mmCIF file of C-alpha atoms in Angstrom:
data_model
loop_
_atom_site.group_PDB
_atom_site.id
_atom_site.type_symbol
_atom_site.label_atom_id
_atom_site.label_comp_id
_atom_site.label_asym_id
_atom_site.label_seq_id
_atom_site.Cartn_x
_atom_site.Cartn_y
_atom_site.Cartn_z
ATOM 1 C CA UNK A 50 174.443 177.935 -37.393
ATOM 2 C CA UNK A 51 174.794 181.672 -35.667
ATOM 3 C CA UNK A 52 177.094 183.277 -34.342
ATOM 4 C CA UNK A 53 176.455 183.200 -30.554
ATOM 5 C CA UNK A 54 177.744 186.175 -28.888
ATOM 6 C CA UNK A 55 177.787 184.169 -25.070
ATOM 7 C CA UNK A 56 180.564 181.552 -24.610
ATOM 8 C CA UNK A 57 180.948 179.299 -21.701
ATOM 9 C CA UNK A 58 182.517 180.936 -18.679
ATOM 10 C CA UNK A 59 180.526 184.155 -19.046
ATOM 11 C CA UNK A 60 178.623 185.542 -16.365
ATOM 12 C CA UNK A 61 174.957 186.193 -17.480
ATOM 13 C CA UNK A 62 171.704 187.131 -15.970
ATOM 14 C CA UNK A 63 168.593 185.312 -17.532
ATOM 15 C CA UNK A 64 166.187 188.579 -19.205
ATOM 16 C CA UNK A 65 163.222 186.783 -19.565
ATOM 17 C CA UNK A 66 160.950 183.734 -18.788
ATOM 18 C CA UNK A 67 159.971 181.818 -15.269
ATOM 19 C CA UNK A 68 163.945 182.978 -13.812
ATOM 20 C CA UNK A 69 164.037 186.395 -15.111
ATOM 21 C CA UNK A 70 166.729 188.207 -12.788
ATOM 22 C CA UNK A 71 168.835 185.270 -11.859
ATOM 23 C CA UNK A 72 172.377 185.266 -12.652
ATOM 24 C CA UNK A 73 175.122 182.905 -12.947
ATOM 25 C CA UNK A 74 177.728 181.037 -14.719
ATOM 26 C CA UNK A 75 177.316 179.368 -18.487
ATOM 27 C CA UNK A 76 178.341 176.048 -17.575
ATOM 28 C CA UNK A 77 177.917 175.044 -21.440
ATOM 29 C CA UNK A 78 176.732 176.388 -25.112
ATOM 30 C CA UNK A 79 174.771 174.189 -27.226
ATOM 31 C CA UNK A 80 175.288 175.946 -30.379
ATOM 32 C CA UNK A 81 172.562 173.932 -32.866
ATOM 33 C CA UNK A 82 170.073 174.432 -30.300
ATOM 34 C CA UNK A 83 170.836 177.967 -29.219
ATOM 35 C CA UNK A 84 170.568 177.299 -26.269
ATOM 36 C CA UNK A 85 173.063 177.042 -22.669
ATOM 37 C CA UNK A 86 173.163 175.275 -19.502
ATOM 38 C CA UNK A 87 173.186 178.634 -16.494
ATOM 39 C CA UNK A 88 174.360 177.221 -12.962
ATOM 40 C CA UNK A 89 171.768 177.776 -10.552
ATOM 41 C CA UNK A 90 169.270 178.575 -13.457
ATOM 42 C CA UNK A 91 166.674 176.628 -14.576
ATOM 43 C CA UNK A 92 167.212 173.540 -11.961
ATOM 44 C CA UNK A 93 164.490 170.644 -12.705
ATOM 45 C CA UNK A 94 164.009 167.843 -10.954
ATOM 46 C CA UNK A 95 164.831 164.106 -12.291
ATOM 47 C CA UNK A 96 163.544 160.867 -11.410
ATOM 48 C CA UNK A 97 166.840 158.666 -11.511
ATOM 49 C CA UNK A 98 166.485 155.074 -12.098
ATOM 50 C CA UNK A 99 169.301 153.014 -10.026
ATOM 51 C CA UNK A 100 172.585 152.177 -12.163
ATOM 52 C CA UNK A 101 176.532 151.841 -11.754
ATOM 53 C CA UNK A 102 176.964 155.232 -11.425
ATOM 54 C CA UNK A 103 174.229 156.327 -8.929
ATOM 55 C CA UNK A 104 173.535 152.763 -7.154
ATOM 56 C CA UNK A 105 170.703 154.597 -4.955
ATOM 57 C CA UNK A 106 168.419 155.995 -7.634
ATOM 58 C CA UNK A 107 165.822 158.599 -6.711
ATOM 59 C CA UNK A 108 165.419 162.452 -7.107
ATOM 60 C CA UNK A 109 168.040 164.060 -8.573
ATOM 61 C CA UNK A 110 168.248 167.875 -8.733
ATOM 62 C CA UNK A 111 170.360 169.428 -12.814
ATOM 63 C CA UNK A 112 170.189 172.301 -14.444
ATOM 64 C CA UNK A 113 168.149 172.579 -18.051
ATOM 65 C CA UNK A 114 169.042 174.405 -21.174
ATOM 66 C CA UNK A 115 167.729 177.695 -21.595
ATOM 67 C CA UNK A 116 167.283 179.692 -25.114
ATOM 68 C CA UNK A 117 170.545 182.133 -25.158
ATOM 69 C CA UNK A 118 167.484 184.691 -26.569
ATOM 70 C CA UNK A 119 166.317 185.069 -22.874
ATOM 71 C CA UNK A 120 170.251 185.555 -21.450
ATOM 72 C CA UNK A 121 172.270 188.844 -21.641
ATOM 73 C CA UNK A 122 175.863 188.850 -20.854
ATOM 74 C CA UNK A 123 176.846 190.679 -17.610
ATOM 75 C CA UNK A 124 179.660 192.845 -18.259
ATOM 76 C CA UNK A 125 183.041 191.890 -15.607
ATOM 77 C CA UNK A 126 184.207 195.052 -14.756
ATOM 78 C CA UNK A 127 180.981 197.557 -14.702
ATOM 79 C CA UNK A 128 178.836 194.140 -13.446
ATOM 80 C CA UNK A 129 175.663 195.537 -15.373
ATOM 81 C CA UNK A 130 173.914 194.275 -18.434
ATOM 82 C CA UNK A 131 175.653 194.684 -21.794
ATOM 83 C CA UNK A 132 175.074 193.417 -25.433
ATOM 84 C CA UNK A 133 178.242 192.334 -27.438
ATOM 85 C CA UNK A 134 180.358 193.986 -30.379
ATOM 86 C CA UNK A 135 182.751 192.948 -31.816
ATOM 87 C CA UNK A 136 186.113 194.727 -32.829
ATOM 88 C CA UNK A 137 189.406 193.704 -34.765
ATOM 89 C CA UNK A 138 192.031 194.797 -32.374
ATOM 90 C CA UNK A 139 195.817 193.954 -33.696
ATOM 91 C CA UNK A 140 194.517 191.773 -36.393
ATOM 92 C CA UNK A 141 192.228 189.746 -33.790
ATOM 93 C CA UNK A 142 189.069 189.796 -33.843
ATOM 94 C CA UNK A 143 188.031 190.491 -29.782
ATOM 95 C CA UNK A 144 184.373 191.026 -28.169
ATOM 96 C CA UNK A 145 183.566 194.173 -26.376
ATOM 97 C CA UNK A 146 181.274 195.548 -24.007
ATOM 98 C CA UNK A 147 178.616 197.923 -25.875
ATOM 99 C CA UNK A 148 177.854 199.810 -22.665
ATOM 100 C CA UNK A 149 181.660 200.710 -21.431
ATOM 101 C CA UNK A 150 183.564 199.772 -24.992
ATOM 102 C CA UNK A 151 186.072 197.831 -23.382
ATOM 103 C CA UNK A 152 187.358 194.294 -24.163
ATOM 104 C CA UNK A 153 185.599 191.584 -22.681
#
């Protein structure tokens, strides 16, 4: 397993593929697969067959992993692209912003 430099919670705009230039929240980090669930990225629609839960059935609109490869981490205070570094900073060991060196 890597070390994934995106955690859920980020803000991150999607670099590549079909939704290249869409942005949003990491929702969650599948770390075997490498891959996290973007809100408002990657929706796909799902045939729902009726149960207990959703009595009605149908269409239902999610969101579908996406390869963290293709995601780049916006950076909060700038709000532009960065990559990720990482620092020991009073014995912790904190990420930081390539592109303005601050803590993220």
């Amino acid at each position: 397993m890597t070390k994934l430099k995106i955690k859920s919670g980020d803000t991150v705009k999607v670099i590549a593929g079909d939704h290249k230039g869409s942005e949003g929240k990491v929702l969650k980090v599948d770390r075997e697969k490498n891959k996290a669930i973007v809100e408002g990225v990657n929706t796909v629609r799902k045939h729902q067959k009726p149960s207990a839960n959703n009595p009605q059935g149908g269409i239902v609109e999610k969101e579908a992993p996406i390869h963290i490869s293709n995601l780049s981490l916006i950076d909060p205070k700038s709000k532009e692209v960065t990559r990720v570094g990482y620092e020991v900073k009073d014995g912790k060991k904190v990420r930081v912003s390539k592109k303005s060196n601050e803590v993220i």
